[in-house]
Amino acid sequence: MADLGLAVLISGRGSNLQALIDACADPKFPAHIVRVISNRLDAQGLDRAVKAGIATTVIDHTNYSARAAFDAALSAEIDKSQAGLVCLAGFMRLLGDDFVGSLENRLINIHPSLLPAFKGLHVHQRVIEAGVKVSGCTVHFVRPETDAGPIIGQSEVPVREDDTPDTLAARVLEAEHKCYPAAVRLIAEGRVDVDGDRVLVDGNSVLANNL
Ligand code: GRF
């Protein structure tokens, strides 16, 4: 099977992008990054892409008065890149339903909680305030509703008594950096199907904590 081309969409630090760059550096990894797209010129992740010799594009959302026009520019760039899979990696813009619909089951996201718990922002603060003992990360197919969609994989991490949002974020981020490449690998190997709201791996319903 041909190597899967990835477009990675970022807005900032790009540590998950780096995890994907590092995974793709292994010749046995079944995917490669064809383009990194950022909505911010100052995203640190752009430097990571340039260092790895990956083509980058900045589509500055502040140049677009309507979301649909921004989404259309994004779509055009993704089409041009011929990516087979689009990975959101800390991409901080909400995407319109048409954009999301046009990439059904070709658009994935990583979120720093065990979805469907703790959707949205300020996740680690809310996890600590809620007093839950386990958190983690989720890789999922994107649907129009934010932080929803069939779950490809999750990793758990413990929440410690003395955690601050920063210490918990760091522990979850370490899990993210393993989970995202693992999910991309499964997709690139052609082992992932979507059956309604669930993901099947190798044709079977799997527990979502498989990564
Ligand atoms: C990660 O925690 C990711 O789960 C969330 O945004 C953060 C991005 O971090 N969606 P980075 O830019 O990949 O370092």
mmCIF file of C-alpha atoms and ligand atoms in Angstrom:
data_model
loop_
_atom_site.group_PDB
_atom_site.id
_atom_site.type_symbol
_atom_site.label_atom_id
_atom_site.label_comp_id
_atom_site.label_asym_id
_atom_site.label_seq_id
_atom_site.Cartn_x
_atom_site.Cartn_y
_atom_site.Cartn_z
ATOM 1 C CA MET A 1 0.000 0.000 0.000
ATOM 2 C CA ALA A 2 1.315 3.482 -0.854
ATOM 3 C CA ASP A 3 2.564 5.622 1.986
ATOM 4 C CA LEU A 4 -0.194 7.866 3.396
ATOM 5 C CA GLY A 5 0.361 11.620 2.934
ATOM 6 C CA LEU A 6 -0.504 13.755 5.955
ATOM 7 C CA ALA A 7 -1.393 17.430 6.162
ATOM 8 C CA VAL A 8 -0.860 18.647 9.741
ATOM 9 C CA LEU A 9 -2.723 21.745 10.917
ATOM 10 C CA ILE A 10 -1.240 23.708 13.805
ATOM 11 C CA SER A 11 -1.593 27.014 15.646
ATOM 12 C CA GLY A 12 1.257 26.971 18.155
ATOM 13 C CA ARG A 13 3.964 24.976 19.890
ATOM 14 C CA GLY A 14 3.705 21.930 17.621
ATOM 15 C CA SER A 15 4.941 19.232 19.993
ATOM 16 C CA ASN A 16 2.414 16.752 18.557
ATOM 17 C CA LEU A 17 3.571 17.758 15.086
ATOM 18 C CA GLN A 18 7.108 16.960 16.285
ATOM 19 C CA ALA A 19 5.954 13.513 17.455
ATOM 20 C CA LEU A 20 4.533 12.892 13.965
ATOM 21 C CA ILE A 21 7.714 14.213 12.305
ATOM 22 C CA ASP A 22 9.791 11.871 14.478
ATOM 23 C CA ALA A 23 7.533 8.890 13.733
ATOM 24 C CA CYS A 24 7.656 9.585 9.988
ATOM 25 C CA ALA A 25 11.463 9.695 10.127
ATOM 26 C CA ASP A 26 11.390 5.912 10.559
ATOM 27 C CA PRO A 27 11.396 4.443 7.029
ATOM 28 C CA LYS A 28 9.091 1.669 8.281
ATOM 29 C CA PHE A 29 6.394 4.174 9.349
ATOM 30 C CA PRO A 30 3.598 3.986 6.749
ATOM 31 C CA ALA A 31 2.951 7.747 6.432
ATOM 32 C CA HIS A 32 4.781 10.971 5.652
ATOM 33 C CA ILE A 33 3.934 14.643 6.117
ATOM 34 C CA VAL A 34 3.258 16.447 2.840
ATOM 35 C CA ARG A 35 2.497 19.870 4.299
ATOM 36 C CA VAL A 36 2.137 21.750 7.586
ATOM 37 C CA ILE A 37 -0.481 24.490 7.621
ATOM 38 C CA SER A 38 -0.693 27.108 10.358
ATOM 39 C CA ASN A 39 -3.217 29.881 10.910
ATOM 40 C CA ARG A 40 -0.531 31.848 12.768
ATOM 41 C CA LEU A 41 2.741 33.128 11.371
ATOM 42 C CA ASP A 42 4.374 32.944 14.818
ATOM 43 C CA ALA A 43 3.541 29.263 15.465
ATOM 44 C CA GLN A 44 6.633 27.539 16.874
ATOM 45 C CA GLY A 45 5.615 24.393 15.016
ATOM 46 C CA LEU A 46 6.453 26.087 11.703
ATOM 47 C CA ASP A 47 10.140 26.094 12.711
ATOM 48 C CA ARG A 48 9.919 22.387 13.505
ATOM 49 C CA ALA A 49 8.511 21.724 10.028
ATOM 50 C CA VAL A 50 11.153 23.835 8.294
ATOM 51 C CA LYS A 51 13.920 22.047 10.240
ATOM 52 C CA ALA A 52 12.504 18.724 9.038
ATOM 53 C CA GLY A 53 12.397 19.969 5.426
ATOM 54 C CA ILE A 54 8.581 19.923 5.260
ATOM 55 C CA ALA A 55 6.636 22.421 3.130
ATOM 56 C CA THR A 56 4.647 24.954 5.161
ATOM 57 C CA THR A 57 1.780 27.338 4.462
ATOM 58 C CA VAL A 58 0.401 30.084 6.675
ATOM 59 C CA ILE A 59 -3.258 30.930 6.226
ATOM 60 C CA ASP A 60 -3.781 33.834 8.604
ATOM 61 C CA HIS A 61 -7.399 33.744 9.805
ATOM 62 C CA THR A 62 -7.310 37.478 10.551
ATOM 63 C CA ASN A 63 -7.217 38.101 6.784
ATOM 64 C CA TYR A 64 -10.669 36.522 6.412
ATOM 65 C CA SER A 65 -13.801 38.248 7.617
ATOM 66 C CA ALA A 66 -15.975 35.136 7.278
ATOM 67 C CA ARG A 67 -15.179 31.662 8.540
ATOM 68 C CA ALA A 68 -16.417 30.096 5.292
ATOM 69 C CA ALA A 69 -13.779 31.996 3.318
ATOM 70 C CA PHE A 70 -11.026 30.880 5.704
ATOM 71 C CA ASP A 71 -12.272 27.284 5.484
ATOM 72 C CA ALA A 72 -12.308 27.496 1.672
ATOM 73 C CA ALA A 73 -8.689 28.685 1.617
ATOM 74 C CA LEU A 74 -7.760 25.843 3.954
ATOM 75 C CA SER A 75 -9.616 23.319 1.774
ATOM 76 C CA ALA A 76 -7.862 24.526 -1.359
ATOM 77 C CA GLU A 77 -4.458 24.165 0.289
ATOM 78 C CA ILE A 78 -5.275 20.672 1.558
ATOM 79 C CA ASP A 79 -6.512 19.612 -1.895
ATOM 80 C CA LYS A 80 -3.347 20.970 -3.474
ATOM 81 C CA SER A 81 -1.204 19.005 -1.017
ATOM 82 C CA GLN A 82 -2.997 15.772 -2.027
ATOM 83 C CA ALA A 83 -2.941 14.658 1.607
ATOM 84 C CA GLY A 84 -4.906 11.493 2.302
ATOM 85 C CA LEU A 85 -5.342 12.331 5.986
ATOM 86 C CA VAL A 86 -5.568 15.676 7.769
ATOM 87 C CA CYS A 87 -4.305 15.806 11.360
ATOM 88 C CA LEU A 88 -5.330 18.649 13.671
ATOM 89 C CA ALA A 89 -2.486 19.125 16.140
ATOM 90 C CA GLY A 90 -3.241 22.038 18.431
ATOM 91 C CA PHE A 91 -5.172 23.831 15.680
ATOM 92 C CA MET A 92 -7.119 26.508 17.542
ATOM 93 C CA ARG A 93 -9.771 27.514 14.988
ATOM 94 C CA LEU A 94 -13.299 26.120 14.909
ATOM 95 C CA LEU A 95 -14.003 24.584 11.507
ATOM 96 C CA GLY A 96 -17.328 24.914 9.708
ATOM 97 C CA ASP A 97 -19.677 21.990 9.105
ATOM 98 C CA ASP A 98 -19.070 22.021 5.338
ATOM 99 C CA PHE A 99 -15.315 21.818 5.805
ATOM 100 C CA VAL A 100 -15.641 18.988 8.320
ATOM 101 C CA GLY A 101 -18.197 17.167 6.132
ATOM 102 C CA SER A 102 -15.956 17.363 3.086
ATOM 103 C CA LEU A 103 -13.222 15.503 4.974
ATOM 104 C CA GLU A 104 -15.412 12.857 6.614
ATOM 105 C CA ASN A 105 -13.202 10.124 8.110
ATOM 106 C CA ARG A 106 -10.108 11.830 6.675
ATOM 107 C CA LEU A 107 -9.837 14.435 9.456
ATOM 108 C CA ILE A 108 -8.547 13.526 12.924
ATOM 109 C CA ASN A 109 -7.816 15.435 16.120
ATOM 110 C CA ILE A 110 -6.007 14.905 19.398
ATOM 111 C CA HIS A 111 -7.625 16.183 22.582
ATOM 112 C CA PRO A 112 -5.994 16.188 26.045
ATOM 113 C CA SER A 113 -8.736 14.354 27.960
ATOM 114 C CA LEU A 114 -10.547 11.046 27.921
ATOM 115 C CA LEU A 115 -13.445 12.087 25.694
ATOM 116 C CA PRO A 116 -16.384 12.428 25.933
ATOM 117 C CA ALA A 117 -15.350 13.889 29.316
ATOM 118 C CA PHE A 118 -13.834 17.369 29.446
ATOM 119 C CA LYS A 119 -14.410 18.675 25.948
ATOM 120 C CA GLY A 120 -13.270 22.222 25.216
ATOM 121 C CA LEU A 121 -10.565 24.405 26.730
ATOM 122 C CA HIS A 122 -8.749 24.558 30.101
ATOM 123 C CA VAL A 123 -9.097 20.807 30.356
ATOM 124 C CA HIS A 124 -6.440 20.071 32.993
ATOM 125 C CA GLN A 125 -7.692 22.758 35.379
ATOM 126 C CA ARG A 126 -11.216 21.351 35.104
ATOM 127 C CA VAL A 127 -10.005 17.755 35.555
ATOM 128 C CA ILE A 128 -8.249 18.721 38.808
ATOM 129 C CA GLU A 129 -11.236 20.738 40.038
ATOM 130 C CA ALA A 130 -13.519 17.787 39.354
ATOM 131 C CA GLY A 131 -11.330 15.522 41.483
ATOM 132 C CA VAL A 132 -11.144 12.702 38.955
ATOM 133 C CA LYS A 133 -8.293 10.235 39.420
ATOM 134 C CA VAL A 134 -7.633 9.345 35.787
ATOM 135 C CA SER A 135 -7.164 11.550 32.754
ATOM 136 C CA GLY A 136 -5.456 11.056 29.409
ATOM 137 C CA CYS A 137 -5.794 11.848 25.750
ATOM 138 C CA THR A 138 -8.007 10.869 22.831
ATOM 139 C CA VAL A 139 -7.454 10.664 19.087
ATOM 140 C CA HIS A 140 -10.742 10.814 17.211
ATOM 141 C CA PHE A 141 -12.298 11.422 13.820
ATOM 142 C CA VAL A 142 -13.644 14.959 13.646
ATOM 143 C CA ARG A 143 -17.372 15.655 13.444
ATOM 144 C CA PRO A 144 -19.122 19.047 13.306
ATOM 145 C CA GLU A 145 -19.658 19.052 17.091
ATOM 146 C CA THR A 146 -16.415 20.187 18.787
ATOM 147 C CA ASP A 147 -14.329 17.428 20.390
ATOM 148 C CA ALA A 148 -16.750 14.719 19.281
ATOM 149 C CA GLY A 149 -16.468 11.868 16.806
ATOM 150 C CA PRO A 150 -15.559 8.170 16.629
ATOM 151 C CA ILE A 151 -12.649 7.391 18.955
ATOM 152 C CA ILE A 152 -9.592 5.813 17.361
ATOM 153 C CA GLY A 153 -7.550 5.530 20.529
ATOM 154 C CA GLN A 154 -7.053 6.737 24.064
ATOM 155 C CA SER A 155 -4.216 6.633 26.605
ATOM 156 C CA GLU A 156 -4.785 7.004 30.326
ATOM 157 C CA VAL A 157 -2.581 8.793 32.824
ATOM 158 C CA PRO A 158 -3.073 9.070 36.606
ATOM 159 C CA VAL A 159 -4.032 12.368 38.209
ATOM 160 C CA ARG A 160 -1.898 12.913 41.326
ATOM 161 C CA GLU A 161 -2.994 14.624 44.551
ATOM 162 C CA ASP A 162 -0.438 17.422 44.129
ATOM 163 C CA ASP A 163 -0.968 17.972 40.393
ATOM 164 C CA THR A 164 -1.242 21.484 39.016
ATOM 165 C CA PRO A 165 -2.689 22.059 35.523
ATOM 166 C CA ASP A 166 0.929 22.301 34.293
ATOM 167 C CA THR A 167 2.194 19.056 35.820
ATOM 168 C CA LEU A 168 -0.887 17.182 34.617
ATOM 169 C CA ALA A 169 -0.580 18.738 31.143
ATOM 170 C CA ALA A 170 3.033 17.565 30.912
ATOM 171 C CA ARG A 171 2.079 13.980 31.849
ATOM 172 C CA VAL A 172 -0.824 13.934 29.379
ATOM 173 C CA LEU A 173 1.359 15.457 26.648
ATOM 174 C CA GLU A 174 3.833 12.603 26.973
ATOM 175 C CA ALA A 175 0.955 10.197 26.344
ATOM 176 C CA GLU A 176 -0.254 12.323 23.407
ATOM 177 C CA HIS A 177 3.117 12.023 21.710
ATOM 178 C CA LYS A 178 2.765 8.223 21.668
ATOM 179 C CA CYS A 179 -0.971 8.079 20.997
ATOM 180 C CA TYR A 180 -1.078 10.326 17.910
ATOM 181 C CA PRO A 181 1.551 8.486 15.843
ATOM 182 C CA ALA A 182 0.052 5.146 16.929
ATOM 183 C CA ALA A 183 -3.390 6.202 15.679
ATOM 184 C CA VAL A 184 -1.959 7.520 12.411
ATOM 185 C CA ARG A 185 -0.114 4.237 11.929
ATOM 186 C CA LEU A 186 -3.342 2.218 12.346
ATOM 187 C CA ILE A 187 -5.104 4.396 9.763
ATOM 188 C CA ALA A 188 -2.146 4.323 7.362
ATOM 189 C CA GLU A 189 -2.059 0.537 7.589
ATOM 190 C CA GLY A 190 -5.667 0.517 6.425
ATOM 191 C CA ARG A 191 -6.851 -1.158 9.631
ATOM 192 C CA VAL A 192 -9.418 1.451 10.698
ATOM 193 C CA ASP A 193 -13.070 1.632 9.632
ATOM 194 C CA VAL A 194 -15.883 3.743 10.978
ATOM 195 C CA ASP A 195 -19.149 2.007 11.819
ATOM 196 C CA GLY A 196 -21.672 4.639 12.919
ATOM 197 C CA ASP A 197 -20.292 6.259 16.049
ATOM 198 C CA ARG A 198 -17.591 3.631 16.575
ATOM 199 C CA VAL A 199 -14.261 2.764 15.137
ATOM 200 C CA LEU A 200 -13.493 -0.779 14.058
ATOM 201 C CA VAL A 201 -9.873 -1.932 13.987
ATOM 202 C CA ASP A 202 -9.251 -4.994 11.808
ATOM 203 C CA GLY A 203 -13.023 -5.301 11.498
ATOM 204 C CA ASN A 204 -13.569 -5.643 15.237
ATOM 205 C CA SER A 205 -15.035 -3.303 17.806
ATOM 206 C CA VAL A 206 -12.074 -2.555 19.999
ATOM 207 C CA LEU A 207 -11.849 -0.976 23.388
ATOM 208 C CA ALA A 208 -10.819 2.599 22.834
ATOM 209 C CA ASN A 209 -7.828 2.318 25.189
ATOM 210 C CA ASN A 210 -5.899 0.338 22.611
ATOM 211 C CA LEU A 211 -3.073 2.814 22.061
HETATM 212 C C1 GRF B 1 -2.294 19.406 22.852
HETATM 213 O O1 GRF B 1 -2.478 19.254 24.238
HETATM 214 C C2 GRF B 1 -3.455 18.856 22.076
HETATM 215 O O2 GRF B 1 -4.054 17.752 22.698
HETATM 216 C C3 GRF B 1 -4.433 20.019 22.061
HETATM 217 O O3 GRF B 1 -3.610 21.157 21.918
HETATM 218 C C4 GRF B 1 -2.311 20.880 22.449
HETATM 219 C C5 GRF B 1 -1.335 21.171 21.350
HETATM 220 O O4 GRF B 1 0.002 21.077 21.773
HETATM 221 N N1 GRF B 1 -5.414 19.852 21.027
HETATM 222 P P1 GRF B 1 1.156 21.069 20.709
HETATM 223 O O5 GRF B 1 1.006 22.349 19.868
HETATM 224 O O6 GRF B 1 1.018 19.838 19.860
HETATM 225 O O7 GRF B 1 2.432 21.080 21.492
#
